[in-house]
Coordinates of C-alpha atoms in Angstrom, one line a residue:
X1 CA 0.0 0.0 0.0
X2 CA 1.4 3.4 -1.0
X3 CA 0.1 6.4 0.9
X4 CA 0.9 9.8 -0.6
X5 CA -0.4 13.3 -0.7
X6 CA -1.6 14.8 -3.9
X7 CA 1.3 17.3 -4.2
X8 CA 3.9 14.5 -3.8
X9 CA 1.9 12.4 -6.2
X10 CA 1.6 14.9 -9.1
X11 CA 5.2 16.0 -8.9
X12 CA 6.6 12.4 -8.7
X13 CA 5.9 11.6 -12.4
X14 CA 3.0 9.3 -11.7
X15 CA 2.8 8.0 -15.3
X16 CA 6.3 6.5 -14.9
X17 CA 5.3 4.9 -11.6
X18 CA 2.1 3.4 -13.1
X19 CA 4.1 2.2 -16.1
X20 CA 6.5 0.3 -13.9
X21 CA 3.7 -1.2 -11.9
X22 CA 2.0 -2.4 -15.1
X23 CA 5.2 -3.5 -16.9
X24 CA 6.4 -5.6 -13.9
X25 CA 3.0 -6.8 -12.7
X26 CA 3.3 -5.0 -9.3
X27 CA -0.2 -4.9 -7.8
X28 CA 0.0 -1.8 -5.6
X29 CA -2.7 0.0 -3.9
X30 CA -2.0 3.7 -4.0
X31 CA -4.1 6.0 -1.7
X32 CA -3.8 9.7 -2.7
X33 CA -4.7 12.0 0.1
X34 CA -6.1 14.9 -1.9
X35 CA -6.1 18.1 0.1
X36 CA -5.3 20.2 -3.0
X37 CA -2.0 21.2 -1.5
X38 CA 1.7 20.4 -1.6
X39 CA 2.1 20.8 2.1
X40 CA 5.8 19.6 2.3
X41 CA 6.8 22.6 0.1
X42 CA 4.6 25.0 2.1
X43 CA 6.1 23.9 5.4
X44 CA 9.6 24.2 4.0
X45 CA 8.9 27.6 2.6
X46 CA 7.5 28.9 5.9
X47 CA 10.4 27.4 7.8
X48 CA 13.1 28.9 5.6
X49 CA 11.4 32.2 4.8
X50 CA 8.9 32.9 7.7
X51 CA 8.7 36.6 6.7
X52 CA 8.7 36.0 3.0
X53 CA 6.1 36.9 0.5
X54 CA 4.4 33.5 0.4
X55 CA 4.2 33.3 4.2
X56 CA 2.9 36.9 4.4
X57 CA 0.3 36.5 1.7
X58 CA -0.5 32.8 2.4
X59 CA -0.1 32.3 -1.4
X60 CA 2.1 29.4 -2.4
X61 CA 2.5 29.0 -6.2
X62 CA 2.7 25.4 -7.2
X63 CA 1.9 24.4 -3.6
X64 CA -1.7 25.4 -3.6
X65 CA -3.4 23.0 -6.0
X66 CA -6.9 24.3 -6.4
X67 CA -7.6 22.2 -9.5
X68 CA -8.4 18.7 -8.6
X69 CA -7.5 16.3 -11.4
X70 CA -8.9 12.8 -11.6
X71 CA -5.7 11.1 -10.5
X72 CA -7.5 7.8 -10.6
X73 CA -7.7 8.1 -14.4
X74 CA -3.9 8.0 -14.6
X75 CA -3.9 4.6 -12.9
X76 CA -6.7 3.4 -15.3
X77 CA -4.6 4.5 -18.3
X78 CA -2.1 1.8 -17.3
X79 CA -4.7 -0.9 -16.8
X80 CA -5.3 -0.3 -13.1
X81 CA -8.4 0.2 -11.1
X82 CA -9.1 3.8 -10.1
X83 CA -11.8 5.4 -7.9
X84 CA -12.5 8.8 -6.5
X85 CA -13.7 8.9 -2.9
X86 CA -15.7 12.1 -2.1
X87 CA -17.2 11.2 1.3
X88 CA -16.2 9.4 4.4
X89 CA -19.0 6.9 4.1
X90 CA -17.6 5.8 0.7
X91 CA -14.1 5.0 2.0
X92 CA -14.7 1.5 3.4
X93 CA -16.3 0.0 0.3
X94 CA -13.8 1.8 -2.0
X95 CA -11.0 0.2 0.0
X96 CA -12.6 -3.2 -0.4
X97 CA -13.0 -2.7 -4.2
X98 CA -9.4 -1.5 -4.6
X99 CA -8.0 -4.3 -2.5
X100 CA -10.0 -6.8 -4.5
X101 CA -8.4 -5.4 -7.7
X102 CA -4.9 -5.8 -6.1
X103 CA -5.4 -9.2 -4.4
X104 CA -7.7 -11.0 -6.8
X105 CA -7.1 -9.3 -10.2
X106 CA -3.4 -8.8 -9.5
X107 CA -3.4 -5.2 -10.8
X108 CA -2.6 -1.8 -9.4
X109 CA -5.3 0.4 -7.9
X110 CA -5.5 4.0 -6.9
X111 CA -8.0 5.7 -4.6
X112 CA -8.2 9.5 -5.0
X113 CA -9.4 10.5 -1.5
X114 CA -10.9 14.0 -1.1
X115 CA -9.6 15.3 2.2
X116 CA -11.9 18.3 2.1
X117 CA -15.1 16.4 2.8
X118 CA -14.5 15.2 6.3
X119 CA -12.1 12.3 5.6
X120 CA -9.3 12.6 8.2
X121 CA -6.0 12.2 6.3
X122 CA -2.5 13.4 7.1
X123 CA 0.0 11.7 4.9
X124 CA 3.4 11.0 6.4
X125 CA 2.0 11.6 9.9
X126 CA 1.0 8.2 11.2
X127 CA -1.2 5.4 10.0
X128 CA -4.7 6.3 8.8
X129 CA -7.3 5.1 11.3
X130 CA -9.4 3.2 8.8
X131 CA -6.8 0.4 8.4
X132 CA -6.7 -2.4 11.1
X133 CA -4.8 -5.6 11.4
X134 CA -3.2 -5.6 8.0
X135 CA 0.2 -6.9 7.0
X136 CA 1.6 -4.8 4.1
X137 CA 4.7 -3.1 3.0
X138 CA 4.1 0.6 3.1
X139 CA 5.7 3.4 1.1
X140 CA 5.0 6.8 2.6
X141 CA 6.3 10.3 3.0
X142 CA 8.5 12.7 1.2
X143 CA 11.1 11.4 0.4
X144 CA 9.5 7.9 0.3
X145 CA 10.3 5.6 3.2
X146 CA 9.6 1.9 2.9
X147 CA 8.7 0.0 6.1
X148 CA 6.8 -3.0 7.2
X149 CA 3.7 -2.6 9.3
X150 CA 2.3 -5.7 11.0
X151 CA -0.8 -4.2 12.7
X152 CA -2.5 -0.9 12.1
X153 CA -4.8 0.1 14.8
X154 CA -7.1 3.1 15.6

């Protein structure tokens, strides 16, 4: 399972990542936490230039991502399963469908999770609360860190 924010996803050349997954038959589940922001860059900009123009105006070019592309379509273009999740009540069933594509169909899947509609997501800051008792390799953060998680709990 790959967990990644939308800023890190879009600037990581996702087409190349999905190509590798398809070419080498790597059935990954990618969860994009879409908060329409590249927060890693915002935090770094504020830390390095706390009195700078971006911090003073709260305007971060190429960090504020007000356009919300259908990232799930990028995965679909490479033969994967893609789904956009707009509401918290959709998340459980979306995860089941995506995991089914990964486990049973042996293909990659991507969930584009809208973090503005009450779905609690904070990529790189702990394990999302909706996963429990799973054994998966996890790639998360910027830069990506690979680790093994034996039990995810609330």
